[in-house]
Amino acid sequence: MAVLALWLAVILGSTAVFAQAPDAAANPGRARLDTIRTELTQVETSLATPSTTDAELQRQRLRLQPSLEQLRLLVEEQGPRVDQARLRLDQLGPKPDAAAPAESAEVAREREARTKAFSDADETMKIARAAMLQAEQLQTAISDKRRELFAKTLFAPGPSLLSPDAWGSALSTLPEDLRASGYIFGGWLSVVAEAFFGARGFLVALALIGAGLLYIARFRYMPRFKARVGTTQDSGSLHCLYIALAHLVAGAAPPALASWLIYSALNTAGLLPPRIQPVVGAVVAGLAIFAFVQALADALFAPGNAQRRLVSVMDSTARIVVWIASSLALVMSIGKVMEAWLQAIAAGLAVSILVRGILAIVFALTLIAGLYQLRDDDEVEEEACLGPYVPVDGASLGPVRILGWIVGIVVVLAALSGYVVFASFLTEQVLWIGVLVSLFVLVYQLVDLGLMQALTGKGRLALTLKAGIGIRATTLQKIAVVATGALKLILIVVMGMLALAPWGLESGDLASSLRAAFFGFQLGGVTISLSSIIVSGLLFALGLTATRSLQGWLENKFLPTTELDTGLRNSITTAAGYVGHIAAVALAVSSLGLSLERLTLVASALSVGIGFGLQSVVSNFVSGLILLWERPIRVGDQVVVGDAEGIVKKINVRSTEIATFDRSSVIVPNSNLISGVVRNRVRNDRTGRVLISISVPRVYDPTEVRAMLSETASAHGDVLQKPPPTVLFKKLGTATMDFDLICIVAEVDVVARVTSDLNYVIHKRLVEMEPAAVGAELTVKGLEGIEQSLGSIAEAVSREISQRKTPKSKITVRGPAASINDEEPDAAPPEKPAPAEEPDKIPFKDDNKE
């Protein structure tokens, strides 16, 4: 029975294994998903432990990152499988109802298989998304716990520096700490002294000699080198930046290299025990940090050499800033060495706290003293005598000084209150951020000036790009501006990350956020990612490029070979552009994973806003489509729209451009052309009508005028003979006759010129045809009584004048009219009045209409 039961178990197990094999083959991602879920469960269990250290949290974070990457990859792979399984199932249509005829057995089996495939793929996708959400939540929980642990450690209260108990405990353990120091360091020095005369000692001696030579070179020869390369007249030039870099390297490299030589020699010779190694490392690092900070401050502020100074401050301010930076670096280096020493001798907690607190207070007092020296009383009194304050000494240092005072006071208060860890952390951050800002200023100016000059100047790189590749100077300048901006942005991001790194923000956090933004996150069933947006943008740009190329080929190559008119060619080109733009948008949207259903939902949600906000735009767009389809006006037509008349140059999506004859452009919305009144002079053909109206006196022979007008029009080369020119006798007036000359030209564009030419010729012919007497006579009757009255007045005046001995006036009467000239002392004797004539006949010529 036992053997039979064993065989039965083997058979059943084999059956189960063979039954699970096809499932694993059909859905290979399920096995990976089960493994990842197990890993996530273990990480979640370890996070539930209350006493988790920062190192353990960091280890769990590194363990979680590969699982999260695999989940993202699995979701990306499983998405197309779910879509394919859904499409295959949809091809079979809905399952028939119970009342409907049953489907065939083959279709039922196919439906069952496809339904199972879709269910498995969809289930795997759901589990993968849930696992990815779990992994992201675990990652967030790890970051939160690390920040919480960091805050607890940073703001953990300790014994105050003013506490007598702390000083008492430190004094009680001080003798033991001193004995431990003497034992450890005395023993180490004896070992070094014994090994000094051997081979190991020879290596250490060489290192000491090399370090001494480097220090001699730094203090004796580097000043000469600085003086030789540090002469420049342009404080904002690229050469000034090169000098600053040379000063930085010359000031920081020798001490750092000397310290490294000594440490490497001692370590190689085996003269660094485990307890002594951190102390020597702290000494070496302190010397390198002090030299680097001092060289960096000298490179930026250049005390005593304002020509190469990168920061606009006075000489006194520059010297004080360099002193502050060097002093703070020295205090920080001494503090790190003291901490390593106390850790090596396993000093008491009270001693460690007191030493760290005292060093933090010394650091803060040094900072405050330096900030206080930036502005002395003499300068304040001089400015008060000169009137209102005008900032000339680096106004940007004002906020820095205020912030420095605040930090210094906070450090002192925190150290005295017992928050020594927080005070020490602030001191480290002051020096760290100061170094970062200084490096940022140096590298920022180097990128700004160096890259721009390299790409836009007369350097080898710019000449190679222009001559070898063929890039124009303007294009190269644009590339330089874009590259400089991108590098500046990267530099700002890197500096921000480095500044926030000690506060618990690691590069992995930002990298994971950037990775999630780049590779996508789920929003409403749609994966939104920077990569998909970039790909979509590239596809849209590719579609636009192809559309422009097609339009150019149609406009310049293909359509000119056809017999189509200009307007129809423009309609075809514009329609091709519309189709290309729609295809490009559809391609870009499809690459984002947006289906037609989702676009319909979005469009329905935005339809109200679009209806009100874009009503005029949509109306003009539809009107433009109607113009291209019905073609009531075409490109090249001469139209009259309101007060504007000109040639249609382009029919755009929203408006139509009309070029008037005074060389101005009129932009008319397409809706105005559809709903308004438009006069198209070339709607059916391009022939133009010339109309000239003239008025001639009645003395002309109408037949001769008609013949002259017909001959003049027929003789012009641009006037069509079919139909022939026509002369109409429009009006017969009292003094003039009106004629209209009507003729047709082949092109409407020449109507104005033909009209001008005909007017010149008609005027010349009329002058040649002018009769001998062209004036008309005007007879005025009824003037006899006026004539007799004037005669009587003239006789009376004559008698009065003759009676005077000295005439003072002369009255002259001529004809029917008289002119009186007063005050003429030397006047001639009066003339006799002219005899009365018959009623006057005055010639009168009227060339105008009555």
mmCIF file with all atom_site columns, N, CA and C in Angstrom, residues 230-237 240 306-308:
data_model
loop_
_atom_site.group_PDB
_atom_site.id
_atom_site.type_symbol
_atom_site.label_atom_id
_atom_site.label_alt_id
_atom_site.label_comp_id
_atom_site.label_asym_id
_atom_site.label_entity_id
_atom_site.label_seq_id
_atom_site.pdbx_PDB_ins_code
_atom_site.Cartn_x
_atom_site.Cartn_y
_atom_site.Cartn_z
_atom_site.occupancy
_atom_site.B_iso_or_equiv
_atom_site.pdbx_formal_charge
_atom_site.auth_seq_id
_atom_site.auth_comp_id
_atom_site.auth_asym_id
_atom_site.auth_atom_id
_atom_site.pdbx_PDB_model_num
ATOM 1  N N  . GLY A 1 230 ? 49.830 86.501 -13.498 1.00 0.00 ? 230 GLY A N  1
ATOM 2  C CA . GLY A 1 230 ? 48.677 87.189 -12.950 1.00 0.00 ? 230 GLY A CA 1
ATOM 3  C C  . GLY A 1 230 ? 48.540 88.621 -13.382 1.00 0.00 ? 230 GLY A C  1
ATOM 4  N N  . THR A 1 231 ? 49.085 89.012 -14.541 1.00 0.00 ? 231 THR A N  1
ATOM 5  C CA . THR A 1 231 ? 48.948 90.377 -15.034 1.00 0.00 ? 231 THR A CA 1
ATOM 6  C C  . THR A 1 231 ? 47.918 90.407 -16.145 1.00 0.00 ? 231 THR A C  1
ATOM 7  N N  . THR A 1 232 ? 46.862 91.139 -15.941 1.00 0.00 ? 232 THR A N  1
ATOM 8  C CA . THR A 1 232 ? 45.824 91.310 -16.951 1.00 0.00 ? 232 THR A CA 1
ATOM 9  C C  . THR A 1 232 ? 45.150 92.647 -16.730 1.00 0.00 ? 232 THR A C  1
ATOM 10 N N  . GLN A 1 233 ? 44.642 93.215 -17.789 1.00 0.00 ? 233 GLN A N  1
ATOM 11 C CA . GLN A 1 233 ? 43.976 94.511 -17.712 1.00 0.00 ? 233 GLN A CA 1
ATOM 12 C C  . GLN A 1 233 ? 42.465 94.392 -17.807 1.00 0.00 ? 233 GLN A C  1
ATOM 13 N N  . ASP A 1 234 ? 41.983 93.281 -18.290 1.00 0.00 ? 234 ASP A N  1
ATOM 14 C CA . ASP A 1 234 ? 40.542 93.091 -18.461 1.00 0.00 ? 234 ASP A CA 1
ATOM 15 C C  . ASP A 1 234 ? 40.046 92.147 -17.374 1.00 0.00 ? 234 ASP A C  1
ATOM 16 N N  . SER A 1 235 ? 39.266 92.682 -16.424 1.00 0.00 ? 235 SER A N  1
ATOM 17 C CA . SER A 1 235 ? 38.808 91.876 -15.293 1.00 0.00 ? 235 SER A CA 1
ATOM 18 C C  . SER A 1 235 ? 37.707 90.906 -15.666 1.00 0.00 ? 235 SER A C  1
ATOM 19 N N  . GLY A 1 236 ? 37.096 91.063 -16.814 1.00 0.00 ? 236 GLY A N  1
ATOM 20 C CA . GLY A 1 236 ? 36.012 90.158 -17.199 1.00 0.00 ? 236 GLY A CA 1
ATOM 21 C C  . GLY A 1 236 ? 36.370 89.262 -18.358 1.00 0.00 ? 236 GLY A C  1
ATOM 22 N N  . SER A 1 237 ? 37.659 89.118 -18.662 1.00 0.00 ? 237 SER A N  1
ATOM 23 C CA . SER A 1 237 ? 38.068 88.350 -19.822 1.00 0.00 ? 237 SER A CA 1
ATOM 24 C C  . SER A 1 237 ? 38.256 86.890 -19.460 1.00 0.00 ? 237 SER A C  1
ATOM 25 N N  . CYS A 1 240 ? 41.449 86.170 -17.520 1.00 0.00 ? 240 CYS A N  1
ATOM 26 C CA . CYS A 1 240 ? 41.338 86.334 -16.076 1.00 0.00 ? 240 CYS A CA 1
ATOM 27 C C  . CYS A 1 240 ? 40.892 85.037 -15.416 1.00 0.00 ? 240 CYS A C  1
ATOM 28 N N  . ALA A 1 306 ? 43.200 93.823 -8.164  1.00 0.00 ? 306 ALA A N  1
ATOM 29 C CA . ALA A 1 306 ? 41.802 94.005 -8.554  1.00 0.00 ? 306 ALA A CA 1
ATOM 30 C C  . ALA A 1 306 ? 41.548 93.678 -10.016 1.00 0.00 ? 306 ALA A C  1
ATOM 31 N N  . GLN A 1 307 ? 42.615 93.673 -10.864 1.00 0.00 ? 307 GLN A N  1
ATOM 32 C CA . GLN A 1 307 ? 42.396 93.427 -12.293 1.00 0.00 ? 307 GLN A CA 1
ATOM 33 C C  . GLN A 1 307 ? 41.922 92.008 -12.575 1.00 0.00 ? 307 GLN A C  1
ATOM 34 N N  . ARG A 1 308 ? 42.368 91.057 -11.771 1.00 0.00 ? 308 ARG A N  1
ATOM 35 C CA . ARG A 1 308 ? 41.983 89.667 -12.025 1.00 0.00 ? 308 ARG A CA 1
ATOM 36 C C  . ARG A 1 308 ? 40.921 89.164 -11.060 1.00 0.00 ? 308 ARG A C  1
#
